[in-house]
Structures are given as C-alpha cells and as structure tokens.
PDB file of C-alpha atoms and ligand atoms in Angstrom:
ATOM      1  CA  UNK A  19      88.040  99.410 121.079  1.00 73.00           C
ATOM      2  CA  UNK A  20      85.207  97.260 120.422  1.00 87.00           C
ATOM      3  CA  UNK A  21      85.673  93.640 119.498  1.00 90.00           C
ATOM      4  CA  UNK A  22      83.381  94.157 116.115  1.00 91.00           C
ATOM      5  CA  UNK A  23      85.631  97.033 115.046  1.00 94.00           C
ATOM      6  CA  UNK A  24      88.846  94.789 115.511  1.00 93.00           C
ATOM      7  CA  UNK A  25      86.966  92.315 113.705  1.00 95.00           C
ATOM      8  CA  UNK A  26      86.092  94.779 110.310  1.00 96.00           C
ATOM      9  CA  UNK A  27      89.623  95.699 110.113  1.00 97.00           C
ATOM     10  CA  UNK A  28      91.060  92.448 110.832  1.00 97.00           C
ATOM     11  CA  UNK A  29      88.796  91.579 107.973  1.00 97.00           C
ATOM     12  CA  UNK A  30      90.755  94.129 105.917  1.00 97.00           C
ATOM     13  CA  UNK A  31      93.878  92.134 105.332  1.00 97.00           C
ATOM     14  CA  UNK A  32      94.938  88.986 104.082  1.00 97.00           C
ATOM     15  CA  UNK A  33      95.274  86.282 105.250  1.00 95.00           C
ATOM     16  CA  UNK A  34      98.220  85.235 107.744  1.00 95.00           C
ATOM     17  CA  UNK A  35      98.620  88.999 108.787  1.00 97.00           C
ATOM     18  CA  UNK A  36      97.084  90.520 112.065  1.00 97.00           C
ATOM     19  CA  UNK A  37      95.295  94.106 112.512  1.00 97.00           C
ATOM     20  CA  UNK A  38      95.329  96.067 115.856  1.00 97.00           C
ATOM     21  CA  UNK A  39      93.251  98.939 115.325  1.00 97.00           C
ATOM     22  CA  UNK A  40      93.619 102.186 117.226  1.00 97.00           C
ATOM     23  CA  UNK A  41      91.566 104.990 117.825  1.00 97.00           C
ATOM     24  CA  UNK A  42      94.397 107.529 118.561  1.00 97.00           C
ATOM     25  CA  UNK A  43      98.027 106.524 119.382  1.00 98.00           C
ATOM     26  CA  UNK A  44     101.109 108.595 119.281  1.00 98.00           C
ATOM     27  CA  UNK A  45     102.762 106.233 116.970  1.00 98.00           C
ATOM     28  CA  UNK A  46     101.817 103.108 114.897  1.00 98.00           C
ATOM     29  CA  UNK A  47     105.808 102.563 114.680  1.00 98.00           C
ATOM     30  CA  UNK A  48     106.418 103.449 118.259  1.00 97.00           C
ATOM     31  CA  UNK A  49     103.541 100.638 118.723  1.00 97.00           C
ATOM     32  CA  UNK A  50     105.220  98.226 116.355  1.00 97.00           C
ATOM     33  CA  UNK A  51     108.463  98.452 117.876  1.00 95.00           C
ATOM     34  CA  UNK A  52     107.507  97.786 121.418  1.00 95.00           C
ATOM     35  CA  UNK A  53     105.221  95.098 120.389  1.00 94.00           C
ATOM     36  CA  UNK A  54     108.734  93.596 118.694  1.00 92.00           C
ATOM     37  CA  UNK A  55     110.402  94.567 121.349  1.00 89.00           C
ATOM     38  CA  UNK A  56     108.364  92.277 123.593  1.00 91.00           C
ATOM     39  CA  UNK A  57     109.146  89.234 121.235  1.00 87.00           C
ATOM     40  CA  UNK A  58     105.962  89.552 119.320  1.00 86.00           C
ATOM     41  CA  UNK A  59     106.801  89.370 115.842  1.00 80.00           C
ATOM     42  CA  UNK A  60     104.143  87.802 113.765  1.00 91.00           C
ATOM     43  CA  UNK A  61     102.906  89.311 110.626  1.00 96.00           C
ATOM     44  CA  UNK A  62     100.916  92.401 112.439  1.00 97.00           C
ATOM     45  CA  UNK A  63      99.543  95.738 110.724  1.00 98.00           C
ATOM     46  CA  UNK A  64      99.179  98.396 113.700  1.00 98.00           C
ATOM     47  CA  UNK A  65      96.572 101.383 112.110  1.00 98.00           C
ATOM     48  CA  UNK A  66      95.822 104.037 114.124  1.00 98.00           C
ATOM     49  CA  UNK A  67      92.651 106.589 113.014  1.00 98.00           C
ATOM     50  CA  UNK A  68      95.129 109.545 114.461  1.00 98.00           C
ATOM     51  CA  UNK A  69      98.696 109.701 115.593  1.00 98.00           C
ATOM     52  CA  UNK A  70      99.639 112.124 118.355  1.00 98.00           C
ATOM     53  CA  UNK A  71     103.541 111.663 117.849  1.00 98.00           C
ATOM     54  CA  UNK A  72     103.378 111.270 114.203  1.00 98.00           C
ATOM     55  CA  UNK A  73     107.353 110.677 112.826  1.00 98.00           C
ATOM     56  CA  UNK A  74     108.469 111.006 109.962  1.00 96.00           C
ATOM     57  CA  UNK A  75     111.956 110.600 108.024  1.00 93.00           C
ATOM     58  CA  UNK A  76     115.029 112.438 109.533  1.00 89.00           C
ATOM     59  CA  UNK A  77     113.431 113.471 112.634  1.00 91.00           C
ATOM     60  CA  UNK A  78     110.497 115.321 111.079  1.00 93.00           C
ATOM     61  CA  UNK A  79     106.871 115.117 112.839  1.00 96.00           C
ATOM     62  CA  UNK A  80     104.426 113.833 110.584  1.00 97.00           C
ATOM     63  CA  UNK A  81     100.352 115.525 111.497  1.00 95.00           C
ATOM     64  CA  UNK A  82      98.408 112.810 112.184  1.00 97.00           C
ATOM     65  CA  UNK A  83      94.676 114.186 112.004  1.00 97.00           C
ATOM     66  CA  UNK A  84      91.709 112.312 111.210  1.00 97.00           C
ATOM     67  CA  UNK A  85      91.071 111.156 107.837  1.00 98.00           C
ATOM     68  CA  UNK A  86      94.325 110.157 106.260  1.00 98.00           C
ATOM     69  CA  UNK A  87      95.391 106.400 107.095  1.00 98.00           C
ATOM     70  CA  UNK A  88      98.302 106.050 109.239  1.00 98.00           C
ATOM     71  CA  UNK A  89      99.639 102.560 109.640  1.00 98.00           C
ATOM     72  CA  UNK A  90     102.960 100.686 110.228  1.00 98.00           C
ATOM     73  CA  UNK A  91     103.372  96.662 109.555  1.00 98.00           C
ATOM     74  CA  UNK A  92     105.222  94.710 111.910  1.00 97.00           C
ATOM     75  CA  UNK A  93     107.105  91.654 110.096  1.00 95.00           C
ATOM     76  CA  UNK A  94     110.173  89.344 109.803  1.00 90.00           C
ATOM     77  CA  UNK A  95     111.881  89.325 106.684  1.00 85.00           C
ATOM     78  CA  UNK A  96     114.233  86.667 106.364  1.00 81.00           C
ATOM     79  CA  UNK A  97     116.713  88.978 104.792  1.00 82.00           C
ATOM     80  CA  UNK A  98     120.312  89.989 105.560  1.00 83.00           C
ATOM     81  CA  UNK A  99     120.158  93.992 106.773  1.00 82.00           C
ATOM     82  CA  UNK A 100     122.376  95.256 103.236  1.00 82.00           C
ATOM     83  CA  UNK A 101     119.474  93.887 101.443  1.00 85.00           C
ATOM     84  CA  UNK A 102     116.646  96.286 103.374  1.00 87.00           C
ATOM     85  CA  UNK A 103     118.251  99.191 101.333  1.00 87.00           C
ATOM     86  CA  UNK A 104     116.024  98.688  98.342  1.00 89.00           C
ATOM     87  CA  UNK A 105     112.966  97.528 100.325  1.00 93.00           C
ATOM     88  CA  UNK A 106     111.768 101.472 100.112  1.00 94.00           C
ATOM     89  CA  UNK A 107     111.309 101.417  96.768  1.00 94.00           C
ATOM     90  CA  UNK A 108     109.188  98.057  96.685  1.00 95.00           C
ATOM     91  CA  UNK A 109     107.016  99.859  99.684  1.00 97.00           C
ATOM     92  CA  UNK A 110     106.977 102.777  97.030  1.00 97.00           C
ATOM     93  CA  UNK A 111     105.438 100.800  94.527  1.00 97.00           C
ATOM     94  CA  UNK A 112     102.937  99.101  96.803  1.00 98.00           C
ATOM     95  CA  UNK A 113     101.705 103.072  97.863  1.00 98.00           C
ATOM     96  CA  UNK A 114     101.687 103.667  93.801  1.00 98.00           C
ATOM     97  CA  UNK A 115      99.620 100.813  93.499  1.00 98.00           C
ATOM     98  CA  UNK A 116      97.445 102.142  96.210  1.00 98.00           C
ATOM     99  CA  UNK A 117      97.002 105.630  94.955  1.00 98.00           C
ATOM    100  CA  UNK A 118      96.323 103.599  91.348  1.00 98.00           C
ATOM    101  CA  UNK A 119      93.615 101.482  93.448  1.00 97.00           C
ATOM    102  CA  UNK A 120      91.857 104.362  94.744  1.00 97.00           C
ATOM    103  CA  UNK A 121      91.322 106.040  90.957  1.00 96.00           C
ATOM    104  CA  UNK A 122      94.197 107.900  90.618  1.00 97.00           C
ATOM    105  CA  UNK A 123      95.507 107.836  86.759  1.00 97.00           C
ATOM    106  CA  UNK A 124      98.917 105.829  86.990  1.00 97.00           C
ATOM    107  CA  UNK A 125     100.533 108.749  84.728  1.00 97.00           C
ATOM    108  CA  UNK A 126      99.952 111.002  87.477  1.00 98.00           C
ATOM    109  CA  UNK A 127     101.090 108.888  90.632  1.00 98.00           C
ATOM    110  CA  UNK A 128     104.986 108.885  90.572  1.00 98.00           C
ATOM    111  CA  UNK A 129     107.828 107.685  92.970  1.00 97.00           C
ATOM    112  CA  UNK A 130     110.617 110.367  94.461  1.00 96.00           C
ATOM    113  CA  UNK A 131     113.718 108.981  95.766  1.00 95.00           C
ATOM    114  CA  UNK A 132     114.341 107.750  98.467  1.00 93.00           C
ATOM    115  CA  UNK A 133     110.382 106.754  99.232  1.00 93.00           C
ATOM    116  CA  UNK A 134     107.767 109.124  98.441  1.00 96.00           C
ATOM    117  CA  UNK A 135     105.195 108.572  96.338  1.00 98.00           C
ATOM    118  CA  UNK A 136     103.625 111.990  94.771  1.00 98.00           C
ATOM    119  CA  UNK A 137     100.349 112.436  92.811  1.00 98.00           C
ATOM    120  CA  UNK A 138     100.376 115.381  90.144  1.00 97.00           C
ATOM    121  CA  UNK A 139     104.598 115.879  91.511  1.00 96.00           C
ATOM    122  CA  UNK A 140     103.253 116.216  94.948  1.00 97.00           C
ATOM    123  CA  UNK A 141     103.703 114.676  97.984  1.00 97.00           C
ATOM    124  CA  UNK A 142     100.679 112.227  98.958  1.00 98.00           C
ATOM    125  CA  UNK A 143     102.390 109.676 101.283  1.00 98.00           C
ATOM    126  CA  UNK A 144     104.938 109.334 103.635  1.00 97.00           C
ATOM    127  CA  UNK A 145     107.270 105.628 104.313  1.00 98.00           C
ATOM    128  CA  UNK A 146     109.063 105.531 107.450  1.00 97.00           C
ATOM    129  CA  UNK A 147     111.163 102.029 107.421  1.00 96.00           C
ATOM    130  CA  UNK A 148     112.488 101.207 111.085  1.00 95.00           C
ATOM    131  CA  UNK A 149     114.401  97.730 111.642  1.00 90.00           C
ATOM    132  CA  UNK A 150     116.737  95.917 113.947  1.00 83.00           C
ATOM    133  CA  UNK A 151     118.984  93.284 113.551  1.00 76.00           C
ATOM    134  CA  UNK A 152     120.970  90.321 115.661  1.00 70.00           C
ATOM    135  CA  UNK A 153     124.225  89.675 115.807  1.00 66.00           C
ATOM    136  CA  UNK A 154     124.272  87.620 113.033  1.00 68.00           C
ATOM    137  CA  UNK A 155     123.191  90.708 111.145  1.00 69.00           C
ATOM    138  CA  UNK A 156     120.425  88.883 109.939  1.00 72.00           C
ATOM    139  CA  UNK A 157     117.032  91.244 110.473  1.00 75.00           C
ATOM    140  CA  UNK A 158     115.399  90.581 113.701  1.00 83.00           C
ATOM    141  CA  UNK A 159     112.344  92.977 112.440  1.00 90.00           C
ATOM    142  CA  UNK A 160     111.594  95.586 110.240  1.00 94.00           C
ATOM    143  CA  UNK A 161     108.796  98.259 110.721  1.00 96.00           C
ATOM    144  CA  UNK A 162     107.045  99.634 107.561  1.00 98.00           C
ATOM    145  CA  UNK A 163     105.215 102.805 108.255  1.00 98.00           C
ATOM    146  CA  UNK A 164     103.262 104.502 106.067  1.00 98.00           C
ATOM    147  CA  UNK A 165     101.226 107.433 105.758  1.00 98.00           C
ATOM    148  CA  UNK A 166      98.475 108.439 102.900  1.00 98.00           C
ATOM    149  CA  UNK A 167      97.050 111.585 102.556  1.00 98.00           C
ATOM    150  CA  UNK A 168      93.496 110.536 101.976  1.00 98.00           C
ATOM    151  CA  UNK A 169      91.324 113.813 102.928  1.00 98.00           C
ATOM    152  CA  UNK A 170      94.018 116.368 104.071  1.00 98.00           C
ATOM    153  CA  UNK A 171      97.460 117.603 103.752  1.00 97.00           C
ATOM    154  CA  UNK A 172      99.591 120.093 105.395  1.00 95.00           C
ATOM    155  CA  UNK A 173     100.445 123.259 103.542  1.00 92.00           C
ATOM    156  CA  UNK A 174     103.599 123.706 105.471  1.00 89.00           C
ATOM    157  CA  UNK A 175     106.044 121.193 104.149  1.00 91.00           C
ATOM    158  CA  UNK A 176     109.549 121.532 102.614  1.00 86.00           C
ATOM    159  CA  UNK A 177     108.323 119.976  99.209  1.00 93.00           C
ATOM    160  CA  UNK A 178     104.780 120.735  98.224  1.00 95.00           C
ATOM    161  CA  UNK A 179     101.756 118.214  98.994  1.00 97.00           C
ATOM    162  CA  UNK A 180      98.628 116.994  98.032  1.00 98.00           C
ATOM    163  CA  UNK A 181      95.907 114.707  98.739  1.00 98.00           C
ATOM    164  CA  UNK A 182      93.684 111.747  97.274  1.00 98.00           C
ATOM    165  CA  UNK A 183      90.547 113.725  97.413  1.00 98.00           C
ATOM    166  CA  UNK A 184      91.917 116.962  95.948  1.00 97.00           C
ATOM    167  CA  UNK A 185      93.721 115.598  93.063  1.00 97.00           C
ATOM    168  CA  UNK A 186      90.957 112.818  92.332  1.00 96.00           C
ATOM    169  CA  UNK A 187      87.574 114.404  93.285  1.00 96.00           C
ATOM    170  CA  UNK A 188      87.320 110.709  94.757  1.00 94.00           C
ATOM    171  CA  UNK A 189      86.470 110.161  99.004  1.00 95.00           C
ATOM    172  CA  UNK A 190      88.531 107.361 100.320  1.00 96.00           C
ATOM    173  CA  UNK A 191      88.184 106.301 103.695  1.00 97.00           C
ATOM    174  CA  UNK A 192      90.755 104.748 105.961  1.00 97.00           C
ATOM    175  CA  UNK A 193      89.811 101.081 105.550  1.00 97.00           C
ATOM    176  CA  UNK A 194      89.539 101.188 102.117  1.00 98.00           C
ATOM    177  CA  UNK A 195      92.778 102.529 101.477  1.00 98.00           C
ATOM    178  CA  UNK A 196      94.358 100.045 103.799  1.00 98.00           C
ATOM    179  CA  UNK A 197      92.651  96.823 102.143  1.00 98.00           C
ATOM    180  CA  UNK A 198      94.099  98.437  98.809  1.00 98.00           C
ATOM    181  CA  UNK A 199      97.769  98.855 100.999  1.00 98.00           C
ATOM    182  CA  UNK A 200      97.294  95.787 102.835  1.00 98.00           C
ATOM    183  CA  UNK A 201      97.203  93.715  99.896  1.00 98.00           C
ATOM    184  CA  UNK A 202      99.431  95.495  97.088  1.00 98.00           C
ATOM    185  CA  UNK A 203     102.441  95.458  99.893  1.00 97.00           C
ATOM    186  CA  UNK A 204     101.395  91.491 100.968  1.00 97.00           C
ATOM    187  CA  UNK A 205     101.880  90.542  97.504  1.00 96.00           C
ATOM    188  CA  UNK A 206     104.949  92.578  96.589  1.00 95.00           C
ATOM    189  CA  UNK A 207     106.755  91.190  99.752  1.00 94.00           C
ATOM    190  CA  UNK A 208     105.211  87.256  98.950  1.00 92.00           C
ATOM    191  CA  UNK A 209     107.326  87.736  95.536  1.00 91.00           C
ATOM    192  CA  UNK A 210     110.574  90.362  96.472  1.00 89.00           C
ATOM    193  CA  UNK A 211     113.530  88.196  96.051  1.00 84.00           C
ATOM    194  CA  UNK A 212     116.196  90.304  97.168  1.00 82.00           C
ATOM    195  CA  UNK A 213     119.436  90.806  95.989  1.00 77.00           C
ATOM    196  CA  UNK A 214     118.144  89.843  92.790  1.00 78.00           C
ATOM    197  CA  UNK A 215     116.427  93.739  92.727  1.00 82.00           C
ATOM    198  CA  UNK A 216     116.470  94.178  88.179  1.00 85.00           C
ATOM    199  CA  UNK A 217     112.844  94.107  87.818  1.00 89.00           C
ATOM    200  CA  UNK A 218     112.365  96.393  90.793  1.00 91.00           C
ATOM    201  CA  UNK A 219     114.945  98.674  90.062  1.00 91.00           C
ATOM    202  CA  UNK A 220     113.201  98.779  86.268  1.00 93.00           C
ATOM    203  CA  UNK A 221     109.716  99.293  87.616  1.00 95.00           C
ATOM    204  CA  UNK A 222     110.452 102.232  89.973  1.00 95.00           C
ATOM    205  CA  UNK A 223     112.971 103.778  87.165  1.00 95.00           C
ATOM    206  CA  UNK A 224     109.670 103.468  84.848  1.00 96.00           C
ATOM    207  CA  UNK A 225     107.507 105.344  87.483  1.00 97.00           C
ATOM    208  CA  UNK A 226     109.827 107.626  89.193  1.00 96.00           C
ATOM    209  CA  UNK A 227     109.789 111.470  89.181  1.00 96.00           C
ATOM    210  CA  UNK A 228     112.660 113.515  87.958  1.00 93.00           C
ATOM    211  CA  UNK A 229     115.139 111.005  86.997  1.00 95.00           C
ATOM    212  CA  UNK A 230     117.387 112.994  83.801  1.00 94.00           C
ATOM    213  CA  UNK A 231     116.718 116.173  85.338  1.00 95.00           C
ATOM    214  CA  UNK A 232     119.062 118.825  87.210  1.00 96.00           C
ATOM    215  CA  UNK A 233     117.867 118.923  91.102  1.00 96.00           C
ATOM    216  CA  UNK A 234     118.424 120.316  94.595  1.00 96.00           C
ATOM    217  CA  UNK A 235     120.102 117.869  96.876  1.00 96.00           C
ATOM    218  CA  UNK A 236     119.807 118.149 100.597  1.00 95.00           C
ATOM    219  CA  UNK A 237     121.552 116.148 103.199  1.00 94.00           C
ATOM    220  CA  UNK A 238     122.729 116.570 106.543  1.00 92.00           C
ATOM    221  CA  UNK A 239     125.945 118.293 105.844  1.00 93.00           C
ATOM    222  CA  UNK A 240     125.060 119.877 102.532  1.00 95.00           C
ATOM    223  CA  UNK A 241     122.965 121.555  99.671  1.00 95.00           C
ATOM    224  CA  UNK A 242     123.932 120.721  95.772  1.00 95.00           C
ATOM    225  CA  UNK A 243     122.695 120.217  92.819  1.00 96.00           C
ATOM    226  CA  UNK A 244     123.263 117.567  90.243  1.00 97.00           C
ATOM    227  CA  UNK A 245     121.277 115.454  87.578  1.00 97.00           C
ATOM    228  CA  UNK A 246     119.419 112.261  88.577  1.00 97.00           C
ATOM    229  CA  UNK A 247     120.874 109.564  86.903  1.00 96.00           C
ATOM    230  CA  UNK A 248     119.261 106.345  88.767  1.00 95.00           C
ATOM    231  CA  UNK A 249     119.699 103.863  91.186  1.00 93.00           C
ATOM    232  CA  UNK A 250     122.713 102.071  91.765  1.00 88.00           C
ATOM    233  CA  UNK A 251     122.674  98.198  92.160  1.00 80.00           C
ATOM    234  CA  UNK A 252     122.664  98.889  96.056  1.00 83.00           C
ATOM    235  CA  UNK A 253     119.516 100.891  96.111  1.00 84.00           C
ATOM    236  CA  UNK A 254     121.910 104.629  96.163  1.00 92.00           C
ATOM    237  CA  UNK A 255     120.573 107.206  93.752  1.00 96.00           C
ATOM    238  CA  UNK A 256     122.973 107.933  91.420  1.00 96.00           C
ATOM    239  CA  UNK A 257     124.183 111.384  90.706  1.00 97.00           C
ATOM    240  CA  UNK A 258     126.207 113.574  87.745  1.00 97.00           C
ATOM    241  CA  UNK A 259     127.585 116.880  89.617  1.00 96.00           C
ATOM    242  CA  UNK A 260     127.886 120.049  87.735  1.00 94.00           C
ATOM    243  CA  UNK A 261     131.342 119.245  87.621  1.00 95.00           C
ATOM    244  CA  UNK A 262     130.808 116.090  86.020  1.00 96.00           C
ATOM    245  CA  UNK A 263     132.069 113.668  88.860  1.00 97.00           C
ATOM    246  CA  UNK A 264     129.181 111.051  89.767  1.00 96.00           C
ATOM    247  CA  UNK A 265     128.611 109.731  93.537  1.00 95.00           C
ATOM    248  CA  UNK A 266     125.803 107.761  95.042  1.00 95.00           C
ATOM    249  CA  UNK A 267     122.950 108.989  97.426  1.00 96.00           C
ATOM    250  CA  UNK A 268     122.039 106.526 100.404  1.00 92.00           C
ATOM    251  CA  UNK A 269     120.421 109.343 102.456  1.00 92.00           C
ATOM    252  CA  UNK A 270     119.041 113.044 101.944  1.00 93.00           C
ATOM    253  CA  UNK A 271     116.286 114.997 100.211  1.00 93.00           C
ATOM    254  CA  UNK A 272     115.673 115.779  96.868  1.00 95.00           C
ATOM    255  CA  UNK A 273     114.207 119.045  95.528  1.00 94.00           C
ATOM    256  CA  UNK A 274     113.250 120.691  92.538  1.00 88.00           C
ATOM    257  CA  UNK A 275     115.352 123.272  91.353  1.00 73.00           C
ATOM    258  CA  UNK A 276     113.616 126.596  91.393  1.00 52.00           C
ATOM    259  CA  UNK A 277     111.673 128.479  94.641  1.00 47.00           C
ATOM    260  CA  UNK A 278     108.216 130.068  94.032  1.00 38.00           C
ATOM    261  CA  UNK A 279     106.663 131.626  96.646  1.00 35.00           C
ATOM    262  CA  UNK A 280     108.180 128.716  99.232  1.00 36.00           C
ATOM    263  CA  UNK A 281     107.109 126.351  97.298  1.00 38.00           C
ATOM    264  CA  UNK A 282     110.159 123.473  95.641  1.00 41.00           C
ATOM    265  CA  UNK A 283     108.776 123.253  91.754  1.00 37.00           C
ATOM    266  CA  UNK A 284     110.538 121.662  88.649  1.00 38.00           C
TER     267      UNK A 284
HETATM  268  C1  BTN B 326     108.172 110.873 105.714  1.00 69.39           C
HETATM  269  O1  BTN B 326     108.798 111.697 106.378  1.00 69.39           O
HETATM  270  O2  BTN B 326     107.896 111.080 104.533  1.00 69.39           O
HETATM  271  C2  BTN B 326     107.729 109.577 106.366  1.00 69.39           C
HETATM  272  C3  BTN B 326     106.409 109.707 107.074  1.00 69.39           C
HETATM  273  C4  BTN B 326     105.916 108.395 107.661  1.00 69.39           C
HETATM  274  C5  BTN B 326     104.600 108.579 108.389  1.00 69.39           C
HETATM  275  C6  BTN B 326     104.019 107.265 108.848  1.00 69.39           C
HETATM  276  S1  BTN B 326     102.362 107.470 109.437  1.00 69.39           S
HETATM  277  C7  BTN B 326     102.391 105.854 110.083  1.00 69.39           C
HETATM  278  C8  BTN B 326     103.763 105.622 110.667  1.00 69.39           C
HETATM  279  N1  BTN B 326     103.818 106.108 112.029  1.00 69.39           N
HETATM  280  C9  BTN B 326     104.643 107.138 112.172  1.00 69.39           C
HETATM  281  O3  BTN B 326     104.864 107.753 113.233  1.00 69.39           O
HETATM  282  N2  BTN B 326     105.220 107.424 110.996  1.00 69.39           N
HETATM  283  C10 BTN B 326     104.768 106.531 109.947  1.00 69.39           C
END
C-alpha cells in the first residue's frame, strides 16, 4: 500500500486515532485483535476495501466485496467489562448517524436490537463487538467492527437487506462513509459515560425498530415470540411472552413475525 494512500485515509479520522488501510484482508477484526494481541493498543481504525473472512455475529460470514466499507476500531476503554453490554447500542447510533450523514432521511434509518441499524426496516450494517479483559476484569481492549452496505447487499440473509445506494439514489464511497463513521463514533465514545446509560437508553428507544410490537425471537436453544418492551437498565431487551411472564434478552435474533416468500416482514 502506498504511503499517499495511508496518508488520505489517515487524513480521514480525527485526531488522536490511527488508520491502517488495506486493500484486501480476511478480517479487519482478525487484524485488530492480533495487532492487540501484540500489545499495540492505541486508538487504531483497521479498514480494509474487501474482507476475505468476513465475520459476522454468532458465527455467521459476513461478504466482504468491493464497495461497502468494512472496518473495525481498535481501542481501550477504561471501562469495567459489565459496562460493554450497552456499548452496541451507542455503536448503533454512531452507524444511524452515518446512514443520516450520507442523506438518508432519519425517519427511515432505525436501530434493531441487539446492533443493527436498518434503512426502510432493512438491514444496512452489520456491528461485530470483540473484547478482552485482565484479571482485574477491567477491559484490556475492545474491537468495534462494523460493516455498511454502501453499493451492495446480499439477497440471501435471514432478515431482509438493503443498501445506501438503493434506498437513497445517493453513491457513497468507502472514505466518505468512514470520515462520517470515524467521527460520529469518536464523539459518541469522547462523551459515553457508562453506567450512567438514561440518555442512551432514551435515544435508541426513540430510534429503534419494533419496540411495542409482537416478534419472532431466535436464540441458540429456541424460537418464540413475544412483544418488545425495551431495554433493561443492563442493556437486555426486555420481553412480554404470550403468556404474560416478562424475561430479558442478552443474546439472540429478532424477527418479524410473518414469512413471505423467505423473506422476515412486520
Ligand atoms: C453482523 O452479523 O451483523 C455483524 C457483521 C459485522 C461485519 C464487520 S465488517 C468489518 C468487521 N470485520 C469483520 O470480519 N466483521 C466486522
């Protein structure tokens, strides 16, 4: 990779954070994590212009083609590990402000528990958070990954999806979206105060998808439904069963309720 192309996407972010731009890698988390591995944890975005191993949540590949931005930030949080539960949904917000950057109507750009953020009620990003702690249980790192669908999307995915382009009519490159991500995340992370997570909690409520409504609920061990109520005060998605018990959500999928043609709709 040339120097002047480090340089242009170094240029990218702000200021205190590192770039290491790839042409191709198998995965800007993989990267991460052996970089952090190796003791090297200063503020570093790893972007890669395709992803051979592309991962995504619960074991899932994520395609990795040219044209969507695929990128994973390397950092230290000086946080205890209980409080990384609700760091999805501030990453959530930072891709909603993204989408909202690149001329997407913010009516249209909402959040699904646990972390994806969907434009029109589909899928347009992916967040893979990867961390490890000490034995103090203090974080050592955390990884934020994130994918945007920019120019493409697969059209074989459990829960429909969608792109920038095709819902906007609007082009975004790679570096553009990043300078948008770069920022929106820098500045949501400069002010998260965690546990205090009210406004947080309130802003992703305000913006999420489905919350009130009757939905499919897949985990590893199980398929239910039950109404969205909202998130708990440890960053659990609160649910009313059909036989009116509650419980709390820390990991699974969430569907809508009826099946068209494959396809999960409301
Ligand atoms: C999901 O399943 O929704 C999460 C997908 C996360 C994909 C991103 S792309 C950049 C980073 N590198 C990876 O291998 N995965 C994340």
């Amino acid at each position: 990779m040339s120097d002047l192309i480090q340089q242009e996407w170094q240029s990218l972010a702000p200021s205190g954070v590192k770039v290491r731009y790839f042409l191709e890698c198998g995965s800007t988390n993989n990267l991460a994590t052996e970089y952090a591995a190796k003791g090297f944890i200063e503020p570093t975005w790893f972007v890669a212009s395709r992803q051979t191993q592309g991962r995504g949540r619960r074991g899932r590949a994520w395609a990795s083609e040219q044209g969507n931005l695929y990128c994973s930030l390397l950092t230290k949080l000086d946080v205890p590990m209980s409080d990384l539960a609700t760091l999805p949904y501030l990453v959530s917000l930072a891709v909603r402000d993204t989408f909202i950057g690149l001329g997407c109507a913010p009516d249209a750009v909402s959040c699904k528990w646990p972390n994806d953020v969907l434009i029109n009620e589909k899928k347009a990003s992916g967040i893979l958070i990867e961390s490890a702690a000490g034995e103090t249980s203090r974080l050592d790192y955390v990884v934020i990954g994130i994918g945007l669908n920019l120019a493409h999307y697969p059209d074989d995915t459990l829960f429909p999806a969608t792109s920038v382009v095709l819902e906007t009519g609007k082009e975004a490159t790679n570096s553009t979206a990043f300078r948008f991500l770069a920022d929106c995340l820098n500045e949501r992370l400069s002010k998260w105060t965690p546990p205090t997570i009210a406004g947080l909690v309130e802003e992703w409520t305000k913006a999420s998808w489905g919350l009130g409504k009757r939905r499919e609920i897949r985990t590893a061990d199980e398929t239910f439904h039950a109404t969205l109520v909202g998130l708990d005060e440890t960053g659990g998605l609160k649910l009313l069963l059909d036989d009116g018990s509650q419980r709390s959500l820390y990991a699974g999928d969430v569907f809508g309720t009826t099946r068209q043609g494959g396809s999960e709709v409301d």
